[in-house]
CSV table of C-alpha atoms in Angstrom, one decimal:
chain,number,residue,atom,x,y,z
E,1,MET,CA,-14.8,93.7,119.6
E,2,ALA,CA,-12.6,90.4,120.2
E,3,ALA,CA,-15.4,88.8,119.1
E,4,ASN,CA,-16.0,90.7,116.3
E,5,MET,CA,-12.6,90.6,114.4
E,6,LYS,CA,-12.8,86.9,114.9
E,7,ALA,CA,-16.1,86.2,113.1
E,8,VAL,CA,-14.1,89.1,110.1
E,9,LYS,CA,-10.9,86.4,110.1
E,10,LEU,CA,-13.5,83.2,109.5
E,11,ARG,CA,-14.8,85.6,106.9
E,12,ILE,CA,-11.8,86.2,105.5
E,13,LYS,CA,-10.8,83.0,105.5
E,14,SER,CA,-14.4,80.8,104.1
E,15,VAL,CA,-14.1,83.5,101.2
E,16,GLU,CA,-10.6,82.8,100.2
E,17,SER,CA,-11.3,79.2,100.2
E,18,THR,CA,-14.2,80.0,97.7
E,19,MET,CA,-12.0,82.2,95.6
E,20,GLN,CA,-10.0,79.2,95.2
E,21,ILE,CA,-12.5,76.9,94.1
E,22,THR,CA,-14.1,79.8,91.5
E,23,LYS,CA,-10.3,80.0,90.5
E,24,ALA,CA,-9.3,76.5,89.7
E,25,MET,CA,-12.9,76.4,87.7
E,26,GLU,CA,-11.6,79.4,85.6
E,27,LEU,CA,-8.8,77.3,85.0
E,28,VAL,CA,-10.1,74.3,84.2
E,29,ALA,CA,-13.4,75.7,81.3
E,30,SER,CA,-10.1,78.0,80.2
E,31,SER,CA,-8.3,74.6,79.1
E,32,LYS,CA,-11.2,73.3,78.2
E,33,LEU,CA,-12.3,75.9,76.0
E,34,ARG,CA,-9.7,75.9,74.1
E,35,LYS,CA,-10.0,72.5,72.0
E,36,ALA,CA,-13.7,72.7,72.4
E,37,LYS,CA,-13.7,76.3,70.1
E,38,GLU,CA,-10.9,74.0,67.7
E,39,ARG,CA,-14.0,71.8,67.7
E,40,VAL,CA,-17.0,74.3,66.9
E,41,ASP,CA,-14.3,76.5,64.4
E,42,THR,CA,-14.1,73.3,62.4
E,43,CYS,CA,-17.2,71.1,61.9
E,44,ARG,CA,-19.4,75.0,62.2
E,45,PRO,CA,-18.6,75.5,58.1
E,46,TYR,CA,-20.3,72.0,58.0
E,47,PHE,CA,-23.2,73.0,60.2
E,48,GLN,CA,-24.3,76.1,58.2
E,49,GLU,CA,-23.5,74.9,54.7
E,50,LEU,CA,-25.5,71.5,55.4
E,51,TYR,CA,-28.6,73.7,56.6
E,52,ARG,CA,-28.4,76.1,53.6
E,53,THR,CA,-28.0,72.8,51.4
E,54,LEU,CA,-31.6,71.7,53.0
E,55,GLN,CA,-33.2,74.4,52.6
E,56,ASP,CA,-32.1,74.0,48.8
E,57,ILE,CA,-34.2,70.7,48.6
E,58,ALA,CA,-36.5,72.1,50.6
E,59,LYS,CA,-37.4,74.6,48.2
E,60,GLY,CA,-36.4,72.1,45.0
E,61,ASN,CA,-38.6,69.6,46.3
E,62,THR,CA,-41.0,69.4,43.2
E,63,GLU,CA,-40.7,66.1,41.5
E,64,PHE,CA,-40.9,64.0,44.5
E,65,TYR,CA,-43.0,63.5,48.3
E,66,SER,CA,-41.3,62.6,51.3
E,67,ILE,CA,-42.5,62.6,55.0
E,68,TYR,CA,-39.4,64.4,55.6
E,69,ALA,CA,-40.6,67.6,53.2
E,70,LYS,CA,-44.5,67.9,53.2
E,71,GLU,CA,-46.6,69.6,54.5
E,72,ALA,CA,-47.4,68.2,58.3
E,73,LYS,CA,-50.8,67.2,59.3
E,74,ASN,CA,-49.9,66.2,63.4
E,75,GLU,CA,-48.9,69.6,64.6
E,76,LYS,CA,-47.3,67.9,67.5
E,77,CYS,CA,-43.7,69.6,68.0
E,78,CYS,CA,-40.1,67.6,69.2
E,79,TYR,CA,-37.4,69.8,70.6
E,80,VAL,CA,-34.1,68.2,70.8
E,81,LEU,CA,-33.0,70.1,73.7
E,82,VAL,CA,-29.2,70.9,73.9
E,83,ALA,CA,-28.5,72.1,77.6
E,84,GLY,CA,-25.1,71.7,80.1
E,85,ASP,CA,-24.1,69.2,82.5
E,86,ARG,CA,-23.3,71.6,85.7
E,87,GLY,CA,-24.8,74.9,86.7
E,88,LEU,CA,-22.6,77.6,88.4
E,89,ALA,CA,-22.4,79.0,83.9
E,90,GLY,CA,-24.0,82.1,84.5
E,91,GLY,CA,-27.5,82.6,83.0
E,92,TYR,CA,-26.8,80.5,80.5
E,93,ASN,CA,-29.4,77.1,81.2
E,94,ALA,CA,-31.5,79.1,82.2
E,95,ASN,CA,-31.7,81.8,79.4
E,96,LEU,CA,-31.9,78.3,77.2
E,97,PHE,CA,-34.8,77.3,79.0
E,98,ARG,CA,-36.6,80.7,78.3
E,99,CYS,CA,-36.0,80.8,75.0
E,100,PHE,CA,-37.3,77.0,74.4
E,101,GLU,CA,-40.5,78.2,77.0
E,102,ALA,CA,-41.1,81.1,74.0
E,103,ASP,CA,-40.9,79.0,71.5
E,104,ALA,CA,-43.1,76.5,72.9
E,105,LYS,CA,-45.9,78.1,74.2
E,106,GLY,CA,-49.0,77.2,73.4
E,107,LYS,CA,-47.6,73.8,70.9
E,108,GLU,CA,-49.0,69.8,71.9
E,109,ILE,CA,-44.6,68.7,72.8
E,110,CYS,CA,-42.1,66.5,73.5
E,111,VAL,CA,-38.4,66.5,74.3
E,112,VAL,CA,-35.1,64.8,73.4
E,113,PRO,CA,-32.9,65.9,76.4
E,114,VAL,CA,-29.5,66.5,75.8
E,115,GLY,CA,-27.2,67.1,79.0
E,116,LYS,CA,-28.1,66.8,82.7
E,117,LYS,CA,-29.7,70.4,83.4
E,118,ALA,CA,-32.7,69.6,79.9
E,119,VAL,CA,-33.2,66.2,82.0
E,120,GLU,CA,-34.0,67.1,85.0
E,121,TYR,CA,-35.7,70.9,83.7
E,122,ALA,CA,-37.9,68.1,81.4
E,123,LYS,CA,-38.7,65.4,84.5
E,124,SER,CA,-39.1,68.7,87.0
E,125,ARG,CA,-41.6,70.3,84.5
E,126,LYS,CA,-42.9,66.6,83.5
E,127,LEU,CA,-42.5,66.8,79.8
E,128,ASP,CA,-42.9,64.3,77.9
E,129,ILE,CA,-39.9,62.5,77.0
E,130,LEU,CA,-39.3,60.9,73.8
E,131,THR,CA,-35.5,59.4,75.8
E,132,ASP,CA,-32.9,60.6,78.2
E,133,SER,CA,-30.3,58.2,76.9
E,134,PHE,CA,-28.1,61.6,76.7
E,135,ALA,CA,-27.8,63.0,80.1
E,136,GLU,CA,-24.6,63.8,79.6
E,137,ILE,CA,-23.4,66.1,76.9
E,138,ALA,CA,-19.4,66.0,77.7
E,139,ASN,CA,-19.1,62.4,76.6
E,140,LEU,CA,-21.4,62.8,73.4
E,141,SER,CA,-19.9,61.5,69.9
E,142,VAL,CA,-20.8,61.6,66.3
E,143,ALA,CA,-22.1,58.6,66.3
E,144,ASP,CA,-24.2,59.5,69.4
E,145,SER,CA,-26.0,62.6,67.4
E,146,PHE,CA,-26.3,60.0,64.0
E,147,GLU,CA,-28.5,57.7,67.0
E,148,ILE,CA,-30.4,60.6,68.2
E,149,ALA,CA,-31.2,61.4,64.3
E,150,ARG,CA,-32.0,57.8,63.9
E,151,ALA,CA,-34.0,57.8,66.8
E,152,LEU,CA,-36.2,60.8,65.7
E,153,CYS,CA,-37.1,59.4,61.7
E,154,ARG,CA,-38.4,56.1,63.5
E,155,GLU,CA,-41.1,57.8,65.6
E,156,PHE,CA,-41.4,61.3,63.4
E,157,ARG,CA,-45.1,59.6,62.4
E,158,THR,CA,-45.6,60.1,65.9
E,159,PHE,CA,-45.2,63.6,65.6
E,160,GLY,CA,-45.1,66.5,62.7
E,161,HIS,CA,-41.8,68.7,63.7
E,162,VAL,CA,-38.5,68.6,64.7
E,163,GLU,CA,-36.8,72.0,66.0
E,164,LEU,CA,-32.9,71.9,67.5
E,165,CYS,CA,-33.0,74.2,70.7
E,166,TYR,CA,-29.4,75.1,71.8
E,167,THR,CA,-27.5,77.5,72.1
E,168,LYS,CA,-25.2,79.5,69.1
E,169,PHE,CA,-21.7,80.6,70.6
E,170,VAL,CA,-21.0,84.1,69.1
E,171,SER,CA,-18.1,85.2,70.9
E,172,MET,CA,-16.2,84.7,74.3
E,173,LEU,CA,-18.7,87.1,75.9
E,174,SER,CA,-21.5,86.5,74.1
E,175,GLN,CA,-23.6,83.4,73.5
E,176,MET,CA,-27.6,83.3,71.6
E,177,PRO,CA,-30.4,80.5,72.6
E,178,VAL,CA,-31.5,80.1,69.3
E,179,SER,CA,-34.5,77.0,68.1
E,180,VAL,CA,-34.4,76.2,64.5
E,181,PRO,CA,-36.5,74.2,63.0
E,182,ILE,CA,-34.7,70.8,60.9
E,183,LEU,CA,-38.0,68.7,60.1
E,184,PRO,CA,-40.3,68.5,58.0
E,185,LEU,CA,-37.5,70.5,55.1
E,186,ILE,CA,-41.2,72.8,54.3
E,187,ASP,CA,-40.4,74.7,57.8
E,188,ILE,CA,-36.8,75.1,56.8
E,189,ALA,CA,-38.0,76.8,53.7
E,190,LYS,CA,-40.0,78.4,55.8
E,191,GLU,CA,-37.8,79.6,58.0
E,192,ASP,CA,-35.7,81.6,55.5
E,193,GLY,CA,-38.7,83.7,54.5
E,194,GLU,CA,-39.6,82.0,50.9
E,195,ASP,CA,-42.7,79.3,51.0
E,196,PRO,CA,-41.5,76.7,48.8
E,197,GLU,CA,-45.5,76.4,47.1
E,198,ALA,CA,-44.5,80.7,46.2
E,199,LYS,CA,-42.4,79.6,43.3
E,200,LYS,CA,-42.4,76.2,41.5
E,201,ILE,CA,-39.0,74.9,40.6
E,202,ARG,CA,-37.9,72.6,38.2
E,203,ASN,CA,-36.1,69.6,39.5
E,204,LEU,CA,-33.0,68.8,36.9
E,205,ILE,CA,-31.5,66.3,39.3
E,206,LEU,CA,-31.7,62.1,39.2
E,207,TYR,CA,-32.6,60.0,42.2
E,208,GLU,CA,-30.8,56.3,41.8
E,209,PRO,CA,-33.4,53.7,42.2
E,210,ASN,CA,-35.9,57.4,43.4
E,211,GLY,CA,-36.0,60.0,44.5
E,212,VAL,CA,-37.6,59.0,47.9
E,213,GLU,CA,-35.8,56.4,48.7
E,214,VAL,CA,-32.5,58.1,48.0
E,215,PHE,CA,-34.0,61.3,50.2
E,216,GLU,CA,-34.9,59.2,52.9
E,217,ALA,CA,-31.9,57.5,53.1
E,218,ILE,CA,-30.0,61.2,53.1
E,219,VAL,CA,-32.7,63.4,55.2
E,220,PRO,CA,-31.5,61.4,58.9
E,221,GLU,CA,-27.8,61.5,58.4
E,222,TYR,CA,-27.8,65.0,57.5
E,223,LEU,CA,-30.2,65.3,60.8
E,224,GLY,CA,-27.1,63.8,62.6
E,225,GLY,CA,-24.7,66.6,61.3
E,226,LEU,CA,-27.2,69.1,62.5
E,227,ILE,CA,-27.7,67.6,65.8
E,228,TYR,CA,-23.8,67.4,66.1
E,229,GLY,CA,-23.3,70.9,65.2
E,230,GLY,CA,-25.6,72.3,67.9
E,231,ILE,CA,-24.2,69.7,70.4
E,232,CYS,CA,-20.7,71.1,69.4
E,233,GLU,CA,-21.8,74.6,70.2
E,234,SER,CA,-23.8,74.3,72.7
E,235,VAL,CA,-20.2,73.3,74.7
E,236,VAL,CA,-18.0,75.5,73.7
E,237,SER,CA,-20.6,78.0,75.1
E,238,GLU,CA,-21.2,76.9,78.2
E,239,LEU,CA,-17.4,76.8,79.1
E,240,ALA,CA,-17.3,80.7,77.9
E,241,ALA,CA,-20.4,81.4,79.8
E,242,ARG,CA,-18.9,79.3,82.6
E,243,ARG,CA,-15.1,80.6,82.4
E,244,THR,CA,-17.1,84.4,82.6
E,245,ALA,CA,-19.1,83.7,85.6
E,246,MET,CA,-15.9,82.0,87.2
E,247,GLU,CA,-13.4,84.9,86.1
E,248,ALA,CA,-16.8,87.4,87.7
E,249,ALA,CA,-16.8,85.4,90.6
E,250,THR,CA,-12.9,85.3,91.6
E,251,GLY,CA,-12.8,89.4,91.2
E,252,ASN,CA,-16.0,89.7,93.3
E,253,ALA,CA,-14.4,87.4,96.2
E,254,GLU,CA,-11.3,89.5,95.4
E,255,GLU,CA,-13.0,92.6,96.7
E,256,MET,CA,-14.2,91.5,99.5
E,257,ILE,CA,-11.4,90.3,101.2
E,258,GLU,CA,-9.6,93.1,100.4
E,259,GLN,CA,-12.4,95.6,102.2
E,260,LEU,CA,-12.6,92.7,104.9
E,261,ASN,CA,-9.2,93.1,106.1
E,262,LEU,CA,-9.7,96.8,105.5
E,263,TYR,CA,-12.8,96.5,108.2
E,264,TYR,CA,-10.5,94.1,110.0
E,265,ASN,CA,-7.4,96.1,110.6
E,266,ARG,CA,-9.8,98.8,111.3
E,267,ALA,CA,-11.4,97.2,114.1
E,268,ARG,CA,-7.4,96.1,115.1
E,269,GLN,CA,-6.3,99.6,115.3
E,270,ALA,CA,-9.8,100.8,117.2
E,271,SER,CA,-8.7,98.3,120.2
E,272,ILE,CA,-5.3,98.9,120.6
E,273,THR,CA,-6.6,102.5,121.1
E,274,GLN,CA,-9.1,101.4,123.2
E,275,GLU,CA,-5.7,99.5,125.2
E,276,ILE,CA,-3.8,102.3,124.8
E,277,THR,CA,-6.8,104.3,126.4
E,278,GLU,CA,-7.8,102.5,129.1
E,279,ILE,CA,-4.2,101.7,130.2
E,280,VAL,CA,-2.9,105.8,130.5
E,281,GLY,CA,-7.0,106.1,132.4
E,282,GLY,CA,-5.2,103.6,134.6
E,283,ALA,CA,-2.6,105.0,135.6
E,284,GLU,CA,-3.3,108.7,135.8
E,285,GLY,CA,-5.9,107.3,138.5
E,286,VAL,CA,-3.2,105.8,140.3
């Protein structure tokens, strides 16, 4: 009985140590979450308006032909896969990878992994990696997003489609992995549910020096803005998922400690009762 009580006490100490870690991680995630949420609230209108603008450009592109706007002959697709740097965030990374696998099924693909978990996933699956220079999502800035965009534009002729796979922040308790097409623009128009060939729109905008040059100068900037918006959404989603997971883990640890304490007290009472019984029995024998 004494050995059993000692094992329970060691177990209680172990769970208490784990609970301290999960509580600390919950507090760290909560402190970072506020700033990340402010950033995503600031950049989300820009992200949404930018995507709508690209849709409008794609639908109204009747005057000129750019490699970024016309139907792609190459069916190979490049995914910008935005995952987290660490685990212990519930199903955050696993849900994103399931969304990516479902969308990429049957396609010839290459990836630009963003975040340590995305790099590990791509290497373990032996995927064709365009670049793995952006392995830490926490350290990425706007400049890094535009660098990714420029790399995609340089290599765009080697594949025909670009998609952004990230986790959309819905609320503190809900994060939704999505995959959205970002190049060519005709894919964006189709995503919106309208075929640009179905309705010809007269282009009333005059471009100087010409439409193609202006368009090809603007698209990398648009692309960088979209990627940065996806990164901001993913960062706040990861922090929210980790905070929720650590809060649940801390609650489970508290329940386990309560149950173990109850078991320990019962075992202790049983041990005391047994000792008293043995003393009384020995006294009666004398």
